[in-house]
Each structure stands twice: as structure tokens, then as C-alpha cells.
Coordinates of N, CA, C and O in Angstrom, one line a residue:
M1 N 0.9 14.6 -15.7 CA -0.3 14.2 -15.0 C -0.5 15.2 -13.8 O 0.4 15.5 -13.0
S2 N -1.7 15.6 -13.6 CA -2.0 16.6 -12.5 C -2.6 15.9 -11.3 O -3.1 14.8 -11.4
P3 N -2.5 16.5 -10.1 CA -3.1 15.9 -8.9 C -4.6 15.7 -9.1 O -5.2 16.3 -10.0
S4 N -5.2 14.9 -8.3 CA -6.6 14.5 -8.4 C -7.6 15.6 -8.5 O -7.5 16.5 -7.7
Q5 N -8.5 15.5 -9.4 CA -9.6 16.5 -9.5 C -10.8 15.6 -9.9 O -10.8 14.9 -10.8
S6 N -11.9 15.8 -9.1 CA -13.1 14.9 -9.4 C -13.6 15.1 -10.8 O -14.2 14.3 -11.4
S7 N -13.4 16.3 -11.4 CA -13.9 16.6 -12.7 C -13.1 15.9 -13.8 O -13.5 15.8 -14.9
D8 N -12.0 15.3 -13.4 CA -11.1 14.6 -14.4 C -11.4 13.1 -14.5 O -10.8 12.4 -15.2
L9 N -12.5 12.6 -13.8 CA -12.7 11.2 -13.8 C -13.3 10.8 -15.1 O -14.1 11.5 -15.8
P10 N -13.1 9.6 -15.6 CA -12.2 8.6 -15.1 C -10.8 8.9 -15.5 O -10.5 9.6 -16.5
R11 N -9.8 8.5 -14.7 CA -8.4 8.8 -14.9 C -7.6 7.7 -14.2 O -8.1 6.9 -13.4
K12 N -6.3 7.6 -14.6 CA -5.4 6.7 -14.0 C -5.1 7.3 -12.6 O -5.1 8.5 -12.4
I13 N -4.8 6.4 -11.6 CA -4.5 6.9 -10.3 C -3.1 6.3 -10.0 O -2.6 5.4 -10.6
V14 N -2.4 7.0 -9.0 CA -1.1 6.6 -8.5 C -1.3 5.9 -7.2 O -1.8 6.5 -6.2
V15 N -0.9 4.6 -7.1 CA -1.0 3.9 -5.8 C 0.5 3.6 -5.3 O 1.3 3.0 -6.1
G16 N 0.7 3.9 -4.1 CA 2.0 3.5 -3.5 C 1.8 2.3 -2.6 O 0.8 2.3 -1.8
T17 N 2.7 1.3 -2.7 CA 2.6 0.2 -1.8 C 4.0 -0.1 -1.2 O 5.0 0.4 -1.7
A18 N 4.1 -0.9 -0.3 CA 5.4 -1.3 0.3 C 5.3 -2.7 0.9 O 4.3 -3.1 1.4
M19 N 6.5 -3.3 0.9 CA 6.6 -4.6 1.6 C 7.6 -4.3 2.8 O 8.6 -3.7 2.6
Q20 N 7.2 -4.7 4.0 CA 7.9 -4.4 5.1 C 7.8 -5.5 6.2 O 6.7 -5.8 6.6
P21 N 8.9 -6.2 6.5 CA 8.8 -7.2 7.5 C 8.8 -6.6 8.9 O 9.5 -5.6 9.1
Y22 N 8.1 -7.2 9.8 CA 8.1 -6.7 11.2 C 8.6 -7.8 12.1 O 7.8 -8.2 13.0
W23 N 9.8 -8.2 11.9 CA 10.3 -9.3 12.7 C 11.1 -8.9 13.9 O 11.4 -9.7 14.8
G24 N 11.5 -7.7 13.9 CA 12.4 -7.2 15.0 C 11.6 -6.8 16.2 O 10.3 -6.9 16.3
E25 N 12.2 -6.2 17.2 CA 11.6 -5.7 18.4 C 10.7 -4.5 18.0 O 11.1 -3.6 17.3
Y26 N 9.5 -4.5 18.6 CA 8.5 -3.4 18.3 C 9.1 -2.1 18.9 O 9.5 -2.0 20.1
P27 N 9.2 -1.0 18.1 CA 9.8 0.2 18.5 C 9.0 1.1 19.4 O 9.4 2.2 19.9
G28 N 7.7 0.7 19.6 CA 6.8 1.6 20.3 C 5.8 2.3 19.3 O 6.2 2.4 18.2
L29 N 4.6 2.6 19.8 CA 3.6 3.2 18.9 C 4.1 4.5 18.2 O 4.0 4.6 17.0
E30 N 4.6 5.4 19.0 CA 5.0 6.7 18.4 C 6.1 6.5 17.3 O 6.0 7.1 16.2
A31 N 7.1 5.7 17.6 CA 8.2 5.4 16.6 C 7.6 4.7 15.4 O 8.0 5.1 14.2
R32 N 6.7 3.7 15.6 CA 6.2 3.0 14.4 C 5.3 4.0 13.6 O 5.4 4.0 12.3
L33 N 4.5 4.8 14.2 CA 3.7 5.8 13.4 C 4.6 6.7 12.6 O 4.3 7.1 11.5
A34 N 5.7 7.2 13.2 CA 6.7 8.0 12.5 C 7.3 7.3 11.3 O 7.4 7.9 10.3
Q35 N 7.6 6.0 11.5 CA 8.1 5.2 10.4 C 7.1 5.1 9.2 O 7.4 5.3 8.1
L36 N 5.8 4.9 9.6 CA 4.8 4.8 8.6 C 4.5 6.1 7.9 O 4.3 6.1 6.7
A37 N 4.5 7.2 8.6 CA 4.3 8.5 8.0 C 5.4 8.8 7.1 O 5.2 9.4 6.0
A38 N 6.7 8.5 7.5 CA 7.8 8.7 6.6 C 7.7 7.9 5.3 O 8.1 8.3 4.2
L39 N 7.2 6.6 5.5 CA 7.0 5.8 4.3 C 6.0 6.4 3.3 O 6.2 6.4 2.1
I40 N 4.9 7.0 3.8 CA 3.9 7.6 3.0 C 4.6 8.9 2.3 O 4.4 9.1 1.1
D41 N 5.4 9.6 3.1 CA 6.1 10.7 2.5 C 7.0 10.3 1.3 O 7.0 10.9 0.3
R42 N 7.7 9.2 1.5 CA 8.5 8.6 0.4 C 7.7 8.2 -0.8 O 8.1 8.4 -1.9
M43 N 6.5 7.6 -0.5 CA 5.7 7.2 -1.6 C 5.2 8.5 -2.4 O 5.2 8.4 -3.7
A44 N 4.9 9.5 -1.7 CA 4.4 10.7 -2.4 C 5.6 11.4 -3.2 O 5.4 11.8 -4.3
D45 N 6.8 11.4 -2.6 CA 7.9 11.9 -3.3 C 8.2 11.1 -4.6 O 8.5 11.7 -5.7
E46 N 8.1 9.8 -4.5 CA 8.4 8.9 -5.6 C 7.3 9.1 -6.7 O 7.6 9.2 -7.9
A47 N 6.1 9.3 -6.3 CA 5.0 9.5 -7.3 C 5.2 10.8 -8.0 O 5.1 10.8 -9.3
A48 N 5.6 11.9 -7.3 CA 5.9 13.1 -8.0 C 7.1 13.0 -8.9 O 7.1 13.6 -10.0
R49 N 8.1 12.3 -8.5 CA 9.3 12.2 -9.4 C 9.0 11.3 -10.6 O 9.4 11.7 -11.7
R50 N 8.3 10.2 -10.4 CA 8.1 9.3 -11.6 C 7.0 9.7 -12.5 O 7.0 9.4 -13.7
Y51 N 6.0 10.5 -12.0 CA 4.9 10.8 -12.8 C 4.7 12.3 -13.0 O 3.6 12.8 -12.9
D52 N 5.8 13.0 -13.2 CA 5.8 14.4 -13.6 C 4.9 15.2 -12.7 O 4.0 15.9 -13.2
G53 N 5.2 15.2 -11.4 CA 4.5 16.0 -10.5 C 3.1 15.5 -10.0 O 2.4 16.2 -9.3
A54 N 2.7 14.4 -10.5 CA 1.4 13.8 -10.0 C 1.4 13.6 -8.5 O 2.4 13.2 -8.0
G55 N 0.3 13.7 -7.9 CA 0.2 13.4 -6.5 C -0.1 11.9 -6.3 O -0.6 11.2 -7.2
L56 N 0.2 11.5 -5.1 CA -0.1 10.1 -4.7 C -1.6 10.1 -4.4 O -2.2 10.9 -3.7
D57 N -2.3 9.1 -5.0 CA -3.7 8.9 -4.7 C -4.0 8.0 -3.6 O -4.9 8.3 -2.8
V58 N -3.3 6.9 -3.5 CA -3.6 5.9 -2.5 C -2.2 5.4 -2.0 O -1.4 5.0 -2.7
A59 N -2.1 5.4 -0.6 CA -0.9 4.8 0.0 C -1.4 3.5 0.8 O -2.2 3.7 1.7
A60 N -1.0 2.3 0.3 CA -1.5 1.1 0.9 C -0.3 0.6 1.8 O 0.7 0.1 1.2
L61 N -0.5 0.6 3.1 CA 0.6 0.2 4.0 C 0.5 -1.3 4.1 O -0.5 -2.0 3.9
P62 N 1.6 -1.9 4.6 CA 1.7 -3.4 4.7 C 0.8 -3.9 5.8 O 0.3 -3.2 6.7
E63 N 0.5 -5.2 5.7 CA -0.4 -5.9 6.7 C 0.1 -5.6 8.1 O 1.3 -5.6 8.4
V64 N -0.8 -5.4 9.0 CA -0.6 -5.1 10.4 C 0.5 -4.1 10.6 O 1.3 -4.2 11.5
A65 N 0.5 -3.0 9.8 CA 1.6 -2.1 9.8 C 1.8 -1.4 11.1 O 2.9 -1.2 11.6
V66 N 0.7 -1.1 11.8 CA 0.8 -0.3 13.1 C 1.2 -1.2 14.2 O 2.0 -0.8 15.1
N67 N 0.8 -2.5 14.2 CA 1.1 -3.4 15.3 C 2.1 -4.5 15.0 O 2.5 -5.2 16.0
G68 N 2.6 -4.6 13.8 CA 3.5 -5.7 13.5 C 4.7 -5.8 14.4 O 5.4 -4.8 14.7
G69 N 5.0 -6.9 14.9 CA 6.1 -7.2 15.9 C 5.6 -7.4 17.3 O 6.4 -7.8 18.1
L70 N 4.4 -7.0 17.5 CA 3.8 -7.2 18.9 C 3.2 -8.6 19.0 O 2.7 -9.1 18.0
N71 N 3.4 -9.2 20.1 CA 2.8 -10.6 20.3 C 1.9 -10.6 21.5 O 2.2 -9.9 22.5
G72 N 0.8 -11.3 21.5 CA -0.1 -11.4 22.6 C -1.5 -11.4 22.1 O -1.8 -11.7 20.9
V73 N -2.5 -11.2 23.0 CA -3.9 -11.3 22.7 C -4.4 -9.9 22.5 O -3.6 -8.9 22.6
G74 N -5.7 -9.8 22.1 CA -6.3 -8.5 21.6 C -5.9 -7.3 22.4 O -5.4 -6.3 21.8
D75 N -6.1 -7.3 23.7 CA -5.8 -6.0 24.5 C -4.3 -5.7 24.6 O -4.0 -4.6 24.9
E76 N -3.5 -6.7 24.3 CA -2.0 -6.5 24.4 C -1.4 -6.0 23.1 O -0.3 -5.4 23.1
V77 N -2.1 -6.2 22.0 CA -1.5 -5.8 20.7 C -2.3 -4.8 19.9 O -1.9 -4.4 18.8
S78 N -3.5 -4.5 20.3 CA -4.4 -3.6 19.6 C -4.3 -2.2 20.0 O -4.0 -1.9 21.2
F79 N -4.6 -1.3 19.1 CA -4.7 0.2 19.4 C -6.0 0.7 18.8 O -6.5 0.3 17.8
P80 N -6.5 1.8 19.5 CA -7.7 2.4 19.0 C -7.3 3.4 17.8 O -6.1 3.8 17.8
L81 N -8.2 3.8 17.0 CA -7.9 4.8 16.0 C -7.8 6.2 16.6 O -7.0 7.0 16.2
D82 N -8.6 6.4 17.6 CA -8.6 7.7 18.3 C -7.2 8.0 18.8 O -6.5 7.1 19.3
G83 N -6.7 9.2 18.7 CA -5.5 9.6 19.2 C -4.3 9.5 18.2 O -4.4 9.9 17.1
P84 N -3.2 8.9 18.7 CA -2.0 8.9 17.9 C -2.1 8.3 16.5 O -1.5 8.8 15.6
V85 N -2.8 7.2 16.3 CA -2.9 6.6 15.0 C -3.6 7.5 14.0 O -3.0 7.8 12.9
L86 N -4.7 8.0 14.4 CA -5.4 8.9 13.5 C -4.7 10.2 13.3 O -4.7 10.8 12.2
E87 N -4.1 10.7 14.3 CA -3.3 12.0 14.2 C -2.1 11.8 13.2 O -2.0 12.7 12.3
A88 N -1.3 10.8 13.4 CA -0.1 10.6 12.6 C -0.5 10.2 11.1 O 0.0 10.9 10.2
L89 N -1.3 9.2 10.9 CA -1.6 8.8 9.6 C -2.7 9.6 8.9 O -2.6 9.8 7.7
G90 N -3.6 10.1 9.7 CA -4.5 11.1 9.1 C -3.8 12.4 8.6 O -4.1 13.0 7.6
G91 N -2.8 12.8 9.4 CA -2.0 13.9 9.0 C -1.2 13.7 7.7 O -1.1 14.6 6.9
A92 N -0.7 12.5 7.5 CA 0.0 12.1 6.3 C -1.0 12.2 5.1 O -0.7 12.6 4.0
A93 N -2.2 11.7 5.3 CA -3.3 11.7 4.3 C -3.6 13.1 3.9 O -3.7 13.5 2.7
R94 N -3.7 14.0 4.9 CA -4.0 15.4 4.6 C -2.8 16.1 3.9 O -3.0 16.8 3.0
R95 N -1.6 15.8 4.4 CA -0.4 16.5 3.9 C -0.3 16.2 2.4 O 0.1 17.0 1.6
H96 N -0.6 14.9 2.0 CA -0.4 14.5 0.6 C -1.7 14.4 -0.2 O -1.7 14.1 -1.4
R97 N -2.8 14.8 0.5 CA -4.1 14.7 -0.2 C -4.4 13.4 -0.9 O -4.7 13.3 -2.0
C98 N -4.1 12.3 -0.1 CA -4.2 10.9 -0.6 C -5.1 10.1 0.4 O -5.2 10.4 1.5
Y99 N -5.6 9.0 -0.2 CA -6.2 8.0 0.7 C -5.1 7.1 1.3 O -4.0 6.9 0.7
V100 N -5.3 6.7 2.5 CA -4.3 5.8 3.2 C -5.0 4.6 3.7 O -6.0 4.7 4.4
V101 N -4.5 3.4 3.3 CA -5.0 2.1 3.9 C -4.1 1.7 5.0 O -2.9 1.6 4.9
V102 N -4.7 1.6 6.2 CA -4.0 1.4 7.5 C -4.4 0.0 8.0 O -5.4 -0.1 8.7
P103 N -3.6 -1.0 7.7 CA -3.9 -2.3 8.3 C -3.4 -2.4 9.7 O -2.3 -2.0 10.0
M104 N -4.3 -2.8 10.6 CA -3.9 -2.8 12.0 C -4.8 -3.8 12.8 O -5.9 -4.1 12.4
Y105 N -4.3 -4.1 14.0 CA -5.2 -4.8 15.0 C -5.8 -3.6 15.7 O -5.2 -2.8 16.4
L106 N -7.1 -3.5 15.7 CA -7.9 -2.4 16.1 C -8.6 -2.6 17.4 O -9.4 -3.6 17.5
T107 N -8.5 -1.7 18.3 CA -9.3 -1.7 19.5 C -10.5 -1.0 19.2 O -10.5 0.2 18.8
E108 N -11.7 -1.6 19.2 CA -12.9 -1.0 18.8 C -13.4 0.1 19.8 O -13.3 -0.1 21.0
T109 N -13.8 1.2 19.3 CA -14.3 2.3 20.1 C -15.5 2.9 19.4 O -15.9 2.5 18.3
E110 N -16.1 3.9 20.0 CA -17.3 4.5 19.4 C -16.8 5.1 18.0 O -17.6 5.1 17.0
L111 N -15.6 5.7 17.9 CA -15.2 6.3 16.7 C -15.1 5.3 15.6 O -15.5 5.6 14.4
S112 N -14.6 4.1 15.9 CA -14.5 3.0 14.8 C -15.8 2.3 14.5 O -15.9 1.6 13.6
G113 N -16.8 2.6 15.3 CA -18.1 2.0 15.0 C -18.3 0.6 15.4 O -19.3 0.0 15.1
G114 N -17.3 0.0 16.1 CA -17.4 -1.4 16.5 C -18.0 -1.5 17.9 O -18.4 -0.5 18.5
T115 N -18.0 -2.7 18.5 CA -18.4 -2.9 19.8 C -17.3 -2.7 20.8 O -16.2 -3.3 20.7
A116 N -17.4 -1.7 21.7 CA -16.4 -1.4 22.6 C -16.0 -2.6 23.4 O -16.8 -3.4 23.8
G117 N -14.7 -2.7 23.6 CA -14.2 -3.9 24.4 C -13.8 -5.1 23.5 O -13.5 -6.1 24.0
T118 N -14.0 -4.9 22.2 CA -13.6 -6.0 21.2 C -12.5 -5.5 20.4 O -12.1 -4.3 20.3
Y119 N -11.9 -6.5 19.6 CA -10.7 -6.2 18.8 C -10.9 -6.8 17.5 O -11.6 -7.8 17.3
S120 N -10.3 -6.2 16.4 CA -10.4 -6.8 15.1 C -9.1 -6.6 14.3 O -8.4 -5.7 14.6
N121 N -8.9 -7.5 13.3 CA -7.9 -7.3 12.4 C -8.5 -6.5 11.2 O -9.4 -7.0 10.5
A122 N -8.2 -5.3 11.2 CA -8.9 -4.4 10.3 C -8.0 -3.6 9.3 O -6.8 -3.5 9.5
A123 N -8.6 -3.2 8.2 CA -7.9 -2.3 7.3 C -8.8 -1.0 7.3 O -10.0 -1.0 6.9
V124 N -8.2 0.1 7.8 CA -8.9 1.3 7.9 C -8.6 2.2 6.7 O -7.4 2.3 6.3
L125 N -9.6 2.7 6.0 CA -9.4 3.6 4.9 C -9.6 5.0 5.3 O -10.6 5.4 5.8
L126 N -8.5 5.8 5.2 CA -8.6 7.2 5.6 C -8.7 8.0 4.2 O -8.0 7.7 3.3
D127 N -9.6 9.0 4.2 CA -9.7 9.8 3.0 C -8.7 10.9 2.9 O -7.8 11.0 3.7
R128 N -8.8 11.7 1.9 CA -7.8 12.7 1.6 C -7.8 13.8 2.7 O -6.8 14.6 2.7
D129 N -8.8 13.9 3.5 CA -8.8 14.8 4.6 C -8.4 14.2 5.9 O -8.5 14.8 7.0
G130 N -7.9 12.9 5.8 CA -7.5 12.2 7.0 C -8.6 11.7 7.9 O -8.3 11.3 9.0
E131 N -9.8 11.6 7.4 CA -11.0 11.1 8.1 C -11.2 9.7 7.7 O -10.9 9.2 6.6
I132 N -11.9 9.0 8.6 CA -12.2 7.6 8.3 C -13.3 7.5 7.2 O -14.4 8.0 7.3
A133 N -12.9 6.8 6.1 CA -13.8 6.6 5.0 C -14.5 5.3 5.1 O -15.6 5.1 4.6
G134 N -13.8 4.3 5.7 CA -14.4 3.0 5.9 C -13.5 2.1 6.7 O -12.3 2.4 6.8
I135 N -14.0 1.0 7.2 CA -13.2 0.0 7.9 C -13.6 -1.4 7.4 O -14.8 -1.7 7.5
Y136 N -12.7 -2.2 7.0 CA -12.9 -3.6 6.6 C -12.3 -4.4 7.8 O -11.1 -4.2 8.1
R137 N -13.2 -5.2 8.4 CA -12.7 -6.1 9.5 C -12.6 -7.5 9.0 O -13.6 -8.1 8.7
K138 N -11.4 -8.0 8.9 CA -11.1 -9.3 8.5 C -11.6 -10.3 9.5 O -12.2 -11.3 9.2
V139 N -11.3 -10.1 10.8 CA -11.6 -11.0 11.8 C -12.1 -10.2 13.0 O -11.5 -9.2 13.4

């Protein structure tokens, strides 16, 4: 199976998922993003191993992956996409040329297209270039 090519459609895709509990102490944003990027790296390695060099097409991270373990209200537990989140997880998307689903408590900003000063439980879809392809806001 070869890595994704738009001319190959329709085709089977490789989706990586993970179950991860976030019951311990929150390690800080930088450490959490490093954990999540490493998880995407492992998904891509496993995809290549299991599917004869195929690339990972979609990495779907666990619910509230970025913020899991934090307790409090919106401004205490939410992060904007701008900056560290987009740099780390967008970098993983670019590195593996895959889509990444990033579930998180989101601080809305101009970049995310929401109303500044509000927060949402969102799933952000990053494209293969690490750019925002869409945002689904649950709440």
C-alpha cells in the first residue's frame, strides 16, 4: 500500500487511534504536547510496519487529549490553538503527512474563528500540512 495520493481515490485509509486515561497530575502543556506528538509518531511507525510502508492517514487522539487532567472552569483549563498546540501537533501532521484530530478544551481566538473570550469543547481537524481544516464544537 502506498502513501496517500489524491489520484488513487477511492482507497482504503489507515487510521490510528488510542485510548489514554488522564487521571494523574497534569504534566504541563509542553510535556502533554510532547506526549501526544510521540503518540502520533508511534501510530505512524505502526502503520508503516503493519501495512507494508503505508503512511498514516488520520491520527485520532483521545477525548480532551490536550487538557485531560486539568480541573476548573473555561479560562483555567482551556488553551488557544495559536502557539504551542498548533506548533506541536501541526508539526506532527506535517511530519507524517496525515490528518490529526485534536480533541481539546479550546480558548476561542481569531484563528479558531470563534468568539474571543469564550471556550468550547472542540475537536480540531488539522490537515496534512498542519493547518486547521475544521473545528467541531461539542459545547
